[in-house]
Amino acid sequence: MELARDVYELQKLDTELDARRHALGAVESRLGDDREIAQVGAQVEATLGKRKCLERDIHLLEVELEGLRGKLSGIETKVYGGKVTNYKELGDLEKEADIFRQQRQKQEEEVLKLMVQFEEVRDQATEGQKELKALQQHWQQEQEQLSTERSELLQAISKLEGLRESAVSRIDPTSLQLYESIRQSRPQAAVRVEQGRCQGCRVALSMNEIQKARGGVIQCSSCGRILYSG
Ligand SMILES: [Zn+2]
């Protein structure tokens, strides 16, 4: 009677199945998970939006500035052209020109400030796009690798399930039921006896227990696992 060995063989298959199924779960949770890409993509989009806004603001300011320069040069032509000779009128024109000059200076400073911001945002966008592209490439490779891993795991699981079926067929229903019920709380339901100890809970077993564990199905008196003393 090699019942204990058959149960132990079943345990070995189940341990392998557990590991493969666990690995499959981990692989499947990563398959199609593109949250990181979506996050970086959204950041890049936001930066591109900012860049566009700054471009527009700079353009509008430059248009305004062009208008100011036109007005100023019109006044300067009058003042220096010699056509206006009235002092009061010349004085008024000078005052008006001063106001335009101040406005022009303010606008030019504003444009410069926005240009500095624009350059920063432009570089940020370029970096972001580069990062996103690298991330997408890496993700693609990783997904292909995960997909291969998944097929390999499914294949291994299917093979193990076949082996498990034939292992189960060698075990009587009562022993099988006992094994399954221990498995509910302990993944390792059948353990080897090594150096006189249960490898589940490390308790030293009696000679009687060790002898019995060579053939039929007996449980460790301490942890309840099925013992195999092969
Ligand atoms: Zn034990």
CSV table of C-alpha atoms and ligand atoms in Angstrom, one decimal:
chain,number,residue,atom,x,y,z
A,1,MET,CA,0.0,0.0,0.0
A,2,GLU,CA,1.5,3.3,-1.2
A,3,LEU,CA,-1.4,5.5,-0.3
A,4,ALA,CA,0.7,8.0,1.7
A,5,ARG,CA,3.1,8.4,-1.2
A,6,ASP,CA,0.2,8.9,-3.6
A,7,VAL,CA,-1.2,11.7,-1.4
A,8,TYR,CA,2.2,13.2,-1.0
A,9,GLU,CA,2.6,13.1,-4.8
A,10,LEU,CA,-0.7,14.9,-5.1
A,11,GLN,CA,0.5,17.5,-2.7
A,12,LYS,CA,3.6,18.1,-4.8
A,13,LEU,CA,1.4,18.7,-7.8
A,14,ASP,CA,-0.9,21.0,-5.9
A,15,THR,CA,2.0,23.0,-4.6
A,16,GLU,CA,3.2,23.4,-8.1
A,17,LEU,CA,-0.3,24.3,-9.3
A,18,ASP,CA,-0.6,26.8,-6.5
A,19,ALA,CA,2.6,28.5,-7.5
A,20,ARG,CA,1.7,28.6,-11.2
A,21,ARG,CA,-1.7,29.9,-10.5
A,22,HIS,CA,-0.3,32.6,-8.2
A,23,ALA,CA,2.2,33.6,-10.9
A,24,LEU,CA,-0.6,33.6,-13.5
A,25,GLY,CA,-2.7,36.0,-11.3
A,26,ALA,CA,0.3,38.3,-11.0
A,27,VAL,CA,0.9,38.3,-14.8
A,28,GLU,CA,-2.7,38.8,-15.6
A,29,SER,CA,-3.0,41.8,-13.2
A,30,ARG,CA,-0.2,43.5,-15.1
A,31,LEU,CA,-1.5,42.6,-18.6
A,32,GLY,CA,-3.3,45.6,-20.1
A,33,ASP,CA,-2.5,47.8,-17.1
A,34,ASP,CA,-1.5,51.1,-18.8
A,35,ARG,CA,-2.3,53.4,-15.9
A,36,GLU,CA,1.2,54.8,-15.7
A,37,ILE,CA,1.2,55.6,-19.4
A,38,ALA,CA,-2.2,57.3,-19.1
A,39,GLN,CA,-0.9,59.3,-16.2
A,40,VAL,CA,2.3,60.5,-17.9
A,41,GLY,CA,0.2,61.0,-21.1
A,42,ALA,CA,-2.2,63.3,-19.3
A,43,GLN,CA,0.8,65.3,-17.8
A,44,VAL,CA,2.2,65.7,-21.3
A,45,GLU,CA,-1.1,66.9,-22.6
A,46,ALA,CA,-1.4,69.4,-19.8
A,47,THR,CA,2.1,70.8,-20.6
A,48,LEU,CA,1.3,71.0,-24.3
A,49,GLY,CA,-1.9,72.9,-23.4
A,50,LYS,CA,0.1,75.3,-21.3
A,51,ARG,CA,2.6,75.8,-24.2
A,52,LYS,CA,-0.2,76.6,-26.6
A,53,CYS,CA,-1.7,79.2,-24.1
A,54,LEU,CA,1.7,80.9,-23.7
A,55,GLU,CA,2.2,81.0,-27.4
A,56,ARG,CA,-1.1,82.7,-27.9
A,57,ASP,CA,-0.5,85.2,-25.0
A,58,ILE,CA,2.9,86.1,-26.5
A,59,HIS,CA,1.4,86.5,-29.9
A,60,LEU,CA,-1.4,88.8,-28.6
A,61,LEU,CA,1.1,90.9,-26.7
A,62,GLU,CA,3.3,91.2,-29.7
A,63,VAL,CA,0.4,92.4,-31.8
A,64,GLU,CA,-0.4,95.0,-29.1
A,65,LEU,CA,3.2,96.0,-29.0
A,66,GLU,CA,3.3,96.5,-32.7
A,67,GLY,CA,0.3,98.8,-32.4
A,68,LEU,CA,2.0,100.8,-29.7
A,69,ARG,CA,5.2,101.1,-31.7
A,70,GLY,CA,3.1,102.4,-34.7
A,71,LYS,CA,1.4,105.0,-32.6
A,72,LEU,CA,4.7,106.1,-31.0
A,73,SER,CA,6.5,106.4,-34.4
A,74,GLY,CA,3.5,108.5,-35.6
A,75,ILE,CA,4.0,110.9,-32.7
A,76,GLU,CA,7.7,111.0,-33.2
A,77,THR,CA,7.3,111.9,-36.8
A,78,LYS,CA,5.1,114.8,-35.9
A,79,VAL,CA,7.5,116.0,-33.1
A,80,TYR,CA,10.7,115.7,-35.1
A,81,GLY,CA,9.2,116.3,-38.5
A,82,GLY,CA,9.1,120.0,-38.0
A,83,LYS,CA,5.5,120.5,-39.1
A,84,VAL,CA,4.3,121.2,-35.5
A,85,THR,CA,5.7,124.4,-34.3
A,86,ASN,CA,3.4,125.3,-31.4
A,87,TYR,CA,5.2,124.7,-28.1
A,88,LYS,CA,2.2,123.6,-26.2
A,89,GLU,CA,1.2,121.2,-28.9
A,90,LEU,CA,4.8,119.8,-29.0
A,91,GLY,CA,4.7,119.5,-25.2
A,92,ASP,CA,1.4,117.6,-25.3
A,93,LEU,CA,2.8,115.3,-28.0
A,94,GLU,CA,5.9,114.6,-25.9
A,95,LYS,CA,3.8,113.7,-22.9
A,96,GLU,CA,1.7,111.4,-25.0
A,97,ALA,CA,4.9,109.8,-26.4
A,98,ASP,CA,6.2,109.3,-22.9
A,99,ILE,CA,3.0,107.4,-21.9
A,100,PHE,CA,3.3,105.2,-25.0
A,101,ARG,CA,7.0,104.6,-24.2
A,102,GLN,CA,6.2,103.5,-20.7
A,103,GLN,CA,3.5,101.2,-22.0
A,104,ARG,CA,5.9,99.8,-24.6
A,105,GLN,CA,8.5,99.1,-21.9
A,106,LYS,CA,5.9,97.4,-19.7
A,107,GLN,CA,4.7,95.3,-22.6
A,108,GLU,CA,8.3,94.4,-23.7
A,109,GLU,CA,9.1,93.2,-20.2
A,110,GLU,CA,5.9,91.2,-20.1
A,111,VAL,CA,6.8,89.5,-23.4
A,112,LEU,CA,10.2,88.7,-22.1
A,113,LYS,CA,8.8,87.2,-18.9
A,114,LEU,CA,6.4,85.1,-21.0
A,115,MET,CA,9.2,84.0,-23.3
A,116,VAL,CA,11.2,82.7,-20.4
A,117,GLN,CA,8.1,80.7,-19.2
A,118,PHE,CA,7.5,79.5,-22.7
A,119,GLU,CA,11.0,78.1,-23.0
A,120,GLU,CA,10.6,76.3,-19.7
A,121,VAL,CA,7.3,74.8,-20.7
A,122,ARG,CA,8.5,73.9,-24.2
A,123,ASP,CA,11.5,72.0,-22.8
A,124,GLN,CA,9.2,70.3,-20.3
A,125,ALA,CA,6.9,69.2,-23.1
A,126,THR,CA,9.8,67.9,-25.1
A,127,GLU,CA,11.1,65.9,-22.2
A,128,GLY,CA,7.7,64.6,-21.4
A,129,GLN,CA,7.1,63.5,-24.9
A,130,LYS,CA,10.4,61.7,-24.9
A,131,GLU,CA,9.6,60.0,-21.6
A,132,LEU,CA,6.2,59.0,-22.8
A,133,LYS,CA,7.6,57.4,-25.9
A,134,ALA,CA,10.2,55.5,-24.0
A,135,LEU,CA,7.5,54.3,-21.5
A,136,GLN,CA,5.2,53.2,-24.3
A,137,GLN,CA,8.0,51.2,-26.0
A,138,HIS,CA,9.0,49.6,-22.7
A,139,TRP,CA,5.3,48.9,-21.9
A,140,GLN,CA,4.9,47.2,-25.3
A,141,GLN,CA,7.9,45.0,-24.8
A,142,GLU,CA,6.8,44.1,-21.3
A,143,GLN,CA,3.2,43.3,-22.4
A,144,GLU,CA,4.6,41.0,-25.1
A,145,GLN,CA,6.8,39.3,-22.5
A,146,LEU,CA,3.8,39.0,-20.1
A,147,SER,CA,1.7,37.6,-22.8
A,148,THR,CA,4.3,34.9,-23.5
A,149,GLU,CA,4.6,34.2,-19.8
A,150,ARG,CA,0.8,33.8,-19.6
A,151,SER,CA,0.7,31.2,-22.4
A,152,GLU,CA,3.5,29.3,-20.8
A,153,LEU,CA,1.8,29.3,-17.4
A,154,LEU,CA,-1.5,28.3,-18.9
A,155,GLN,CA,0.2,25.4,-20.6
A,156,ALA,CA,2.0,24.3,-17.5
A,157,ILE,CA,-1.2,24.5,-15.4
A,158,SER,CA,-3.1,22.5,-18.0
A,159,LYS,CA,-0.3,19.8,-17.9
A,160,LEU,CA,-0.3,19.8,-14.1
A,161,GLU,CA,-4.1,19.5,-14.0
A,162,GLY,CA,-3.8,16.4,-16.2
A,163,LEU,CA,-1.3,14.9,-13.9
A,164,ARG,CA,-3.4,15.8,-10.9
A,165,GLU,CA,-6.4,14.0,-12.3
A,166,SER,CA,-4.5,10.8,-12.6
A,167,ALA,CA,-2.9,11.3,-9.2
A,168,VAL,CA,-6.4,11.8,-7.7
A,169,SER,CA,-7.7,8.6,-9.4
A,170,ARG,CA,-5.1,6.6,-7.4
A,171,ILE,CA,-6.4,7.8,-4.1
A,172,ASP,CA,-9.5,6.5,-2.2
A,173,PRO,CA,-12.3,8.9,-1.7
A,174,THR,CA,-12.0,9.0,2.1
A,175,SER,CA,-8.2,9.9,2.0
A,176,LEU,CA,-8.9,12.4,-0.7
A,177,GLN,CA,-11.6,14.1,1.3
A,178,LEU,CA,-9.3,14.3,4.3
A,179,TYR,CA,-6.5,15.8,2.2
A,180,GLU,CA,-8.9,18.3,0.6
A,181,SER,CA,-10.3,19.3,4.0
A,182,ILE,CA,-6.8,19.9,5.4
A,183,ARG,CA,-6.0,21.9,2.3
A,184,GLN,CA,-8.8,24.3,3.1
A,185,SER,CA,-6.7,25.8,6.0
A,186,ARG,CA,-3.2,24.5,5.1
A,187,PRO,CA,-1.9,24.7,1.6
A,188,GLN,CA,0.7,22.1,2.6
A,189,ALA,CA,-1.7,19.3,3.7
A,190,ALA,CA,0.7,16.4,3.2
A,191,VAL,CA,4.3,16.6,4.4
A,192,ARG,CA,7.3,14.4,4.6
A,193,VAL,CA,8.7,13.0,7.8
A,194,GLU,CA,12.4,13.9,8.0
A,195,GLN,CA,14.7,12.9,10.8
A,196,GLY,CA,11.8,11.7,12.8
A,197,ARG,CA,10.0,15.1,12.6
A,198,CYS,CA,6.8,16.3,10.8
A,199,GLN,CA,8.0,18.8,8.2
A,200,GLY,CA,4.8,20.8,8.7
A,201,CYS,CA,5.1,21.7,12.4
A,202,ARG,CA,8.6,20.2,13.2
A,203,VAL,CA,7.3,18.1,16.1
A,204,ALA,CA,9.2,14.9,16.8
A,205,LEU,CA,7.0,11.9,15.9
A,206,SER,CA,6.9,8.5,17.7
A,207,MET,CA,8.3,5.4,16.0
A,208,ASN,CA,4.8,4.1,15.7
A,209,GLU,CA,3.7,7.2,13.8
A,210,ILE,CA,6.7,7.0,11.5
A,211,GLN,CA,6.1,3.3,10.8
A,212,LYS,CA,2.5,4.0,9.9
A,213,ALA,CA,3.3,6.9,7.7
A,214,ARG,CA,5.2,4.5,5.4
A,215,GLY,CA,2.0,3.0,4.1
A,216,GLY,CA,-1.4,4.2,5.0
A,217,VAL,CA,-2.7,7.7,5.5
A,218,ILE,CA,-2.1,9.0,9.0
A,219,GLN,CA,-2.1,12.5,10.4
A,220,CYS,CA,0.4,14.3,12.5
A,221,SER,CA,-0.9,14.3,16.1
A,222,SER,CA,0.3,17.8,16.5
A,223,CYS,CA,-0.7,19.7,13.3
A,224,GLY,CA,-3.1,17.3,11.7
A,225,ARG,CA,-1.2,17.1,8.4
A,226,ILE,CA,-1.0,13.9,6.5
A,227,LEU,CA,2.5,12.3,7.0
A,228,TYR,CA,4.6,10.6,4.4
A,229,SER,CA,7.6,8.7,5.5
A,230,GLY,CA,9.2,7.6,2.2
B,1,ZN,ZN,2.9,18.2,12.2
